[in-house]
mmCIF file of C-alpha atoms in Angstrom:
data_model
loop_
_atom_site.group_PDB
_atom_site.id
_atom_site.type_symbol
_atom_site.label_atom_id
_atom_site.label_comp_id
_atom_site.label_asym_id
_atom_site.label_seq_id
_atom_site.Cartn_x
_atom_site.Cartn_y
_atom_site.Cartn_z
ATOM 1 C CA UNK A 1 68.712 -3.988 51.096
ATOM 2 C CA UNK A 2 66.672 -5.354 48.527
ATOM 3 C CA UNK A 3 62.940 -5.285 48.045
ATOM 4 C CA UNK A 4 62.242 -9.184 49.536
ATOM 5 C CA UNK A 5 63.853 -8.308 53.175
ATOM 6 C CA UNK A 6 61.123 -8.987 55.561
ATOM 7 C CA UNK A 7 62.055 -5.941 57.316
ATOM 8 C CA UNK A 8 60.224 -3.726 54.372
ATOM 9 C CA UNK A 9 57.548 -5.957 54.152
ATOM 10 C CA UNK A 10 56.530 -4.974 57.354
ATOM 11 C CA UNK A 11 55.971 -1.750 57.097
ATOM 12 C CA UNK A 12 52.994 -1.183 56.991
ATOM 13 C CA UNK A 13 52.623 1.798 59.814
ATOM 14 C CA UNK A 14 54.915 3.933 58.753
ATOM 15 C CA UNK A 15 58.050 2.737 59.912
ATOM 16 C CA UNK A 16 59.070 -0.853 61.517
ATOM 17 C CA UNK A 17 59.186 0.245 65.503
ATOM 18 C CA UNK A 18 55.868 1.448 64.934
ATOM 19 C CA UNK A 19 54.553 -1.522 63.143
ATOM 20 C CA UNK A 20 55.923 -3.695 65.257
ATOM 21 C CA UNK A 21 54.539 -2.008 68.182
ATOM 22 C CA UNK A 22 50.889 -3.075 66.798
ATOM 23 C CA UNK A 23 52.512 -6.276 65.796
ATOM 24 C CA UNK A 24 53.796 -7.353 69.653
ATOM 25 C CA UNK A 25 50.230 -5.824 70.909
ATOM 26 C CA UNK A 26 48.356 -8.660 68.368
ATOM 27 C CA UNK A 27 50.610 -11.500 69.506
ATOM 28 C CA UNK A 28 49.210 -11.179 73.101
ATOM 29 C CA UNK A 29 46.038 -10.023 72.425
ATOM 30 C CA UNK A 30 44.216 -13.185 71.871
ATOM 31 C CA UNK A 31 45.491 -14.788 75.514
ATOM 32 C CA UNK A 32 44.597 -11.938 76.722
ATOM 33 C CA UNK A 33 40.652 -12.114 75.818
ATOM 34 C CA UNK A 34 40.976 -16.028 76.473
ATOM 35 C CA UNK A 35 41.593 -14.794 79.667
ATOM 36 C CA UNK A 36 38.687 -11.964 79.741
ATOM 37 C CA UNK A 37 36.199 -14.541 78.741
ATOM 38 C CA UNK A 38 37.309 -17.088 80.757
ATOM 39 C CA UNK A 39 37.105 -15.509 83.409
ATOM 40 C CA UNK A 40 33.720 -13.602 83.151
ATOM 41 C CA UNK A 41 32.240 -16.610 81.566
ATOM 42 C CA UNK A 42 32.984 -18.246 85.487
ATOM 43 C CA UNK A 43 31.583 -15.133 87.245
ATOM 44 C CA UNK A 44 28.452 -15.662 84.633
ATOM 45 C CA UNK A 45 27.704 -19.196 85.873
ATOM 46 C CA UNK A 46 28.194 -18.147 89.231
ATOM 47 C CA UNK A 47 26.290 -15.130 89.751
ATOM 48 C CA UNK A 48 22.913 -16.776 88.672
ATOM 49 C CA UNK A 49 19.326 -14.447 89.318
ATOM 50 C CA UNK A 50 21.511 -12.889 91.471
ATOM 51 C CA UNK A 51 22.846 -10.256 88.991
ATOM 52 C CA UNK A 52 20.015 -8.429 86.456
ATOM 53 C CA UNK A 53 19.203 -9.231 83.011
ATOM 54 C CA UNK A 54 20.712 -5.994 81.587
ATOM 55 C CA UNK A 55 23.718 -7.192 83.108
ATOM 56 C CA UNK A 56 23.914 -10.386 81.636
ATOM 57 C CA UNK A 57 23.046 -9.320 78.526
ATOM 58 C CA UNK A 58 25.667 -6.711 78.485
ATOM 59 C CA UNK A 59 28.227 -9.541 79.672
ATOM 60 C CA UNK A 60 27.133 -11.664 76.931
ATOM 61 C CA UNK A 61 27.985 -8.754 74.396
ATOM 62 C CA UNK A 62 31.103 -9.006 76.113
ATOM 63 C CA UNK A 63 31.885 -12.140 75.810
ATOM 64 C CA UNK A 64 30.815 -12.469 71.857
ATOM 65 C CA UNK A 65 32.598 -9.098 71.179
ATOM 66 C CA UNK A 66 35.830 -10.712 72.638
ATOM 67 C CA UNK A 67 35.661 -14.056 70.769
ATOM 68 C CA UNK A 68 35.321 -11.918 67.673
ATOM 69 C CA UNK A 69 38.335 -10.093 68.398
ATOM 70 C CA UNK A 70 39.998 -12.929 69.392
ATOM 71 C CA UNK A 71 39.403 -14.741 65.580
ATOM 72 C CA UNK A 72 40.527 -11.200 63.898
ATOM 73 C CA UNK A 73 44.151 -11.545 65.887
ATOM 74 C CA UNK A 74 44.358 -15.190 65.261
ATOM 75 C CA UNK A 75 44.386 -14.568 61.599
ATOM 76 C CA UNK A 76 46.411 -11.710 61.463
ATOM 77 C CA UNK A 77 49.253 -13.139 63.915
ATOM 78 C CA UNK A 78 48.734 -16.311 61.500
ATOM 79 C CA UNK A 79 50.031 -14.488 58.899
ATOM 80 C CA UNK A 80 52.497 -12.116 61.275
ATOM 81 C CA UNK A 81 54.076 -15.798 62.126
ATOM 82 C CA UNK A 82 54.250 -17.212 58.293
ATOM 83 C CA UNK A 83 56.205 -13.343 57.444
ATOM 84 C CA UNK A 84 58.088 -13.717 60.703
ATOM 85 C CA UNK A 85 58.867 -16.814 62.323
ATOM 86 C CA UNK A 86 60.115 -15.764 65.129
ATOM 87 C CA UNK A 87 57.149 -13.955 66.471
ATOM 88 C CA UNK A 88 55.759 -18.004 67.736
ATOM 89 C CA UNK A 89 57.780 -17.938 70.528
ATOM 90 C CA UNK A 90 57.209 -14.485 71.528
ATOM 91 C CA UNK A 91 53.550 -15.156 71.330
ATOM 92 C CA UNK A 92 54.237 -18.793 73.309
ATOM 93 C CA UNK A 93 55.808 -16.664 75.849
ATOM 94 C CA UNK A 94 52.899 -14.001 76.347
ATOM 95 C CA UNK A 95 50.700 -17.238 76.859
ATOM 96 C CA UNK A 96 52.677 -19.088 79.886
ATOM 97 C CA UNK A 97 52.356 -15.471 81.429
ATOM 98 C CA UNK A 98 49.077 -15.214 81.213
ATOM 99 C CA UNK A 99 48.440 -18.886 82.321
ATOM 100 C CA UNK A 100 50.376 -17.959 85.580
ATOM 101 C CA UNK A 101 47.866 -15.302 85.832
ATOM 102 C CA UNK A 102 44.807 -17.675 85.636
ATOM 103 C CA UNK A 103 45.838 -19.209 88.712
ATOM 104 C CA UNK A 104 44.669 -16.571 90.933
ATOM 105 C CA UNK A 105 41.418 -16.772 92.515
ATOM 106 C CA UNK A 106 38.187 -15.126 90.903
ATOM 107 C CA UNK A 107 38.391 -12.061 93.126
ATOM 108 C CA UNK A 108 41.470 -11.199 91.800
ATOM 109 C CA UNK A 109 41.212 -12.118 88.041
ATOM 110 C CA UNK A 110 38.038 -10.162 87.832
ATOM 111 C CA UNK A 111 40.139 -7.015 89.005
ATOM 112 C CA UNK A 112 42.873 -7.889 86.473
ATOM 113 C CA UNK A 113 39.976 -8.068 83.930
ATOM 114 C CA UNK A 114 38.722 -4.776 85.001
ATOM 115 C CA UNK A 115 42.256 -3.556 84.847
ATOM 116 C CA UNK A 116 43.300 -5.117 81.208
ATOM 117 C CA UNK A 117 40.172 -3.995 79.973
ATOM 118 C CA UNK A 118 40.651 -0.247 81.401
ATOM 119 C CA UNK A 119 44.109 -0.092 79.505
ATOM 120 C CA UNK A 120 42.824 -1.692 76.445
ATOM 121 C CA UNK A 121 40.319 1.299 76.486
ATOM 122 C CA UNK A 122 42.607 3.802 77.099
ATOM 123 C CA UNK A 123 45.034 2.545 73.746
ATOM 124 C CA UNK A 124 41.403 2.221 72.458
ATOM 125 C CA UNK A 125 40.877 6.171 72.725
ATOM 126 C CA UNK A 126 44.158 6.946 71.942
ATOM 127 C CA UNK A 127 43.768 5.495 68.527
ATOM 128 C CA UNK A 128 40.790 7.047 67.593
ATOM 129 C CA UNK A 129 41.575 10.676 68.720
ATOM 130 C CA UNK A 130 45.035 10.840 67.670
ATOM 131 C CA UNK A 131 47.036 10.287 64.656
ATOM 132 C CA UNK A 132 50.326 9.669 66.725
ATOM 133 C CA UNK A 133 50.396 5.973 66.702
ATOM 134 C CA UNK A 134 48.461 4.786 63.566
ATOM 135 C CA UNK A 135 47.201 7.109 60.802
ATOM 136 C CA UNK A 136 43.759 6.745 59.320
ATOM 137 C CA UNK A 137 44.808 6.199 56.275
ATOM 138 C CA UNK A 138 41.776 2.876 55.631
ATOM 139 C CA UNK A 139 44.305 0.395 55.285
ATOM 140 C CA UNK A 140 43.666 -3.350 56.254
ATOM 141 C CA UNK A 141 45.661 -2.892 59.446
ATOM 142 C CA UNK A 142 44.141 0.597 60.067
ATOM 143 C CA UNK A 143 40.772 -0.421 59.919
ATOM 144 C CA UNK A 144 40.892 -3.778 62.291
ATOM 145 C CA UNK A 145 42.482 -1.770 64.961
ATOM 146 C CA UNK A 146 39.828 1.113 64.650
ATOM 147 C CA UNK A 147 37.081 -1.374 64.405
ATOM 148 C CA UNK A 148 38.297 -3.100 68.084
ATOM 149 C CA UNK A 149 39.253 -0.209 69.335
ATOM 150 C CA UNK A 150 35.743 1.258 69.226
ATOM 151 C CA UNK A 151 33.859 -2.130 70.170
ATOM 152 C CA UNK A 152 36.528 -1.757 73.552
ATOM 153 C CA UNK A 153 35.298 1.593 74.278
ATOM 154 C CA UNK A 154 31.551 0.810 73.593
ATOM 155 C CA UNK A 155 31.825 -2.822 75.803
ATOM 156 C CA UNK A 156 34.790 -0.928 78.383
ATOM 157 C CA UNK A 157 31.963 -0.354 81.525
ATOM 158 C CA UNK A 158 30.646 -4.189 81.441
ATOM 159 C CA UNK A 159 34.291 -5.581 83.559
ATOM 160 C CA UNK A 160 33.255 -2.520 85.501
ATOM 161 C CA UNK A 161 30.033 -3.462 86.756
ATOM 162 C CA UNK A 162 30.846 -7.195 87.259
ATOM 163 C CA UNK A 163 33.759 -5.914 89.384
ATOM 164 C CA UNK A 164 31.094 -4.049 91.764
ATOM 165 C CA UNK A 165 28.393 -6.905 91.527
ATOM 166 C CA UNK A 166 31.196 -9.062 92.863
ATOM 167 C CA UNK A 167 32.332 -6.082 95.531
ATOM 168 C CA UNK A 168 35.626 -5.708 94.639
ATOM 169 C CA UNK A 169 36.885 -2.840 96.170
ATOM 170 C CA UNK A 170 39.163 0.278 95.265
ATOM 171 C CA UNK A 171 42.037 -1.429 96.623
ATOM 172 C CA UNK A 172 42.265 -4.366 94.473
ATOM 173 C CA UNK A 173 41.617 -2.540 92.212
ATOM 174 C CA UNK A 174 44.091 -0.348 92.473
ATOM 175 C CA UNK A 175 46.360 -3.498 93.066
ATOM 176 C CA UNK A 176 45.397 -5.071 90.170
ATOM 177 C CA UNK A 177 45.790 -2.324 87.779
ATOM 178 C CA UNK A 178 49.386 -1.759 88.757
ATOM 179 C CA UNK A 179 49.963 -5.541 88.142
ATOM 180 C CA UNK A 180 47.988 -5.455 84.663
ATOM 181 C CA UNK A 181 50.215 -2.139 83.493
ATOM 182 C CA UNK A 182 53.496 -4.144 84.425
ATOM 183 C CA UNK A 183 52.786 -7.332 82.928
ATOM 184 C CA UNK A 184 51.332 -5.908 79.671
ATOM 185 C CA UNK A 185 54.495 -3.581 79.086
ATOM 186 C CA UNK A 186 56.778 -5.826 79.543
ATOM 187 C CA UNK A 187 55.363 -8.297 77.408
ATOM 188 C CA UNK A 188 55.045 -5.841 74.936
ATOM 189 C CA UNK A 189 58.378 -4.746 74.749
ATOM 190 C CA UNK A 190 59.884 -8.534 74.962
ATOM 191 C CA UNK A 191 57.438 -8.901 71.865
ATOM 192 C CA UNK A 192 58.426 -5.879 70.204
ATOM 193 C CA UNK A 193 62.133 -6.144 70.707
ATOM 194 C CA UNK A 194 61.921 -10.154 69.611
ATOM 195 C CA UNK A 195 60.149 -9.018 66.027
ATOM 196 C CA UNK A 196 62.751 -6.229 65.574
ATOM 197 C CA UNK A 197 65.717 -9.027 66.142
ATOM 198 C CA UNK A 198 63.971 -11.101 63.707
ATOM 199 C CA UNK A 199 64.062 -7.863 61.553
ATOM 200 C CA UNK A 200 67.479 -7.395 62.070
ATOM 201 C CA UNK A 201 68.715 -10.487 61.442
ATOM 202 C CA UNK A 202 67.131 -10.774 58.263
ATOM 203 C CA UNK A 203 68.769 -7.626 56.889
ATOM 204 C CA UNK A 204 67.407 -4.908 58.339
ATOM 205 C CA UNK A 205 69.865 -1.770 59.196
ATOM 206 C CA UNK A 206 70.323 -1.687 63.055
ATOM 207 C CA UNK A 207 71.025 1.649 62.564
ATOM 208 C CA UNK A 208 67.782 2.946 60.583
ATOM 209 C CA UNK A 209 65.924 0.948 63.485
ATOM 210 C CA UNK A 210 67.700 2.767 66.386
ATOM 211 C CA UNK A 211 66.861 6.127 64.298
ATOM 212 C CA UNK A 212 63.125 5.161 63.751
ATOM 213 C CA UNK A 213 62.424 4.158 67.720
ATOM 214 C CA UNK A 214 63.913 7.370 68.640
ATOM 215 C CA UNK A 215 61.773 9.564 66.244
ATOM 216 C CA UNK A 216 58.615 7.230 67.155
ATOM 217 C CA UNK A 217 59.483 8.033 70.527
ATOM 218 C CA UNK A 218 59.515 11.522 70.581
ATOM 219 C CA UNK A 219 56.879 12.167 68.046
ATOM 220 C CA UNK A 220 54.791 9.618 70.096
ATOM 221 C CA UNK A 221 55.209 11.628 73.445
ATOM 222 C CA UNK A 222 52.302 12.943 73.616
ATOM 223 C CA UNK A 223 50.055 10.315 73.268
ATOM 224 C CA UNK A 224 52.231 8.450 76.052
ATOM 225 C CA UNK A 225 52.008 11.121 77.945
ATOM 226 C CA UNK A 226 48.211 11.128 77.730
ATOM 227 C CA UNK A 227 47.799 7.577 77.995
ATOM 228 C CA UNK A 228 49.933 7.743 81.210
ATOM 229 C CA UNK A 229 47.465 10.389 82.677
ATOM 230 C CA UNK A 230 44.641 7.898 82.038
ATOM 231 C CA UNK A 231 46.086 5.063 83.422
ATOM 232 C CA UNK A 232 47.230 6.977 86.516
ATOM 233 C CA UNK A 233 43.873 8.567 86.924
ATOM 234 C CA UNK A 234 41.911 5.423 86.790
ATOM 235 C CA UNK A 235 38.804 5.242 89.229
ATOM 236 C CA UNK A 236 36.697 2.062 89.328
ATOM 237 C CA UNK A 237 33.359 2.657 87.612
ATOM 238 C CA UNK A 238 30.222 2.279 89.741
ATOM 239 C CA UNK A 239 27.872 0.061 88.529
ATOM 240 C CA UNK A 240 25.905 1.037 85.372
ATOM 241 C CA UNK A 241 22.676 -1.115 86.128
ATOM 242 C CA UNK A 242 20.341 -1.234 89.090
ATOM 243 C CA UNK A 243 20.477 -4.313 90.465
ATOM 244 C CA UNK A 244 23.657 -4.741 89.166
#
């Protein structure tokens, strides 16, 4: 394989299943907060004096917070798509999901907010504390995903407490949460699996790709394992603001 094959270009965390992971995670990431802020942005014009000032100040952290992750994945799946062409329709695909998604009343997206945002933060966490799934090693790609990851954790409670302003309850939430998990994996995995084919086909060995996933899986157990844990032992957060 020579030194042009998109395949090694890639790699930039440590090895192409694990690149690509962070790879399929950016191509639906900026729907995704589309979604986030569309959707609180509606609840914001709605709620009026009704909700307090902390809170709308904190949802307008939010919402600015989002937007400026949303520019930071534009321009790196910009660039993901000029290396990889076949990443668009991946992406494409993640977006007609989503749009399905925005069809549901407020009630509900707010609880899929809630629940997108509570597995964003526990990724979020995951990166930080853990070397598992991306090293610290201050590289461009390194230091984007620490940089969101924190600004998740810091903004994580906001979806929270416009969830109990609204009175969603545990069971929608609970609903909700099992819906976000399932449509986030899978699109993950159609991304991830798309950008590998693209891999493949331009070179790539299938069989040093079948040998990475399985040593990314098992050296990755743990933080899977952990993540499961704190998706399964989600509780809705109670409001973080009188008034709220």
């Amino acid at each position: 394989m020579t030194a042009r094959t998109p395949g090694e270009a890639v790699i930039w965390n440590r090895t192409i299943p694990r690149s690509r992971l962070f790879d399929a995670l950016s191509l639906i990431l900026p729907t995704g907060e589309s979604f986030v802020i569309a959707t609180i942005e509606e609840w914001q014009r709605g709620a009026g004096g009704c909700a307090s000032d902390a809170l709308h100040a904190e949802v307008s952290r939010l919402i600015r917070e989002e937007r400026a992750h949303q520019r930071a994945h534009d321009r790196y799946n910009a660039a993901l798509i000029k290396a990889t062409p076949g990443a668009a329709p991946a992406a494409e695909r993640a977006k007609r999901v989503t749009d399905e998604i925005a069809k549901c009343s407020l009630t509900m997206r707010l609880a899929l907010v809630v629940a997108f945002e509570h597995l964003t933060i526990v990724l979020s966490r995951e990166i930080l504390a853990h070397p598992d799934l991306l090293p610290d090693d201050d590289s461009a790609h390194s230091r984007m995903w620490r940089w969101h990851a924190r600004e998740e954790i810091a903004h994580g409670h906001v979806a929270a407490d416009v969830a109990a302003h609204h009175g969603i309850g545990r069971a929608r939430n609970s609903l909700a949460l099992g819906l976000a998990a399932t449509f986030l994996s899978l699109d993950v995995l159609r991304c991830w699996w798309a950008l590998c084919r693209c891999d493949l086909r331009s070179g790539f060995s299938g069989w040093r790709l079948a040998r990475d996933t399985g040593a990314f899986l098992v050296q990755g157990l743990p933080s899977f394992v952990r993540m499961t844990a704190g998706v399964l032992g989600h509780r809705p957060l109670k409001a973080s603001f009188p008034g709220a």
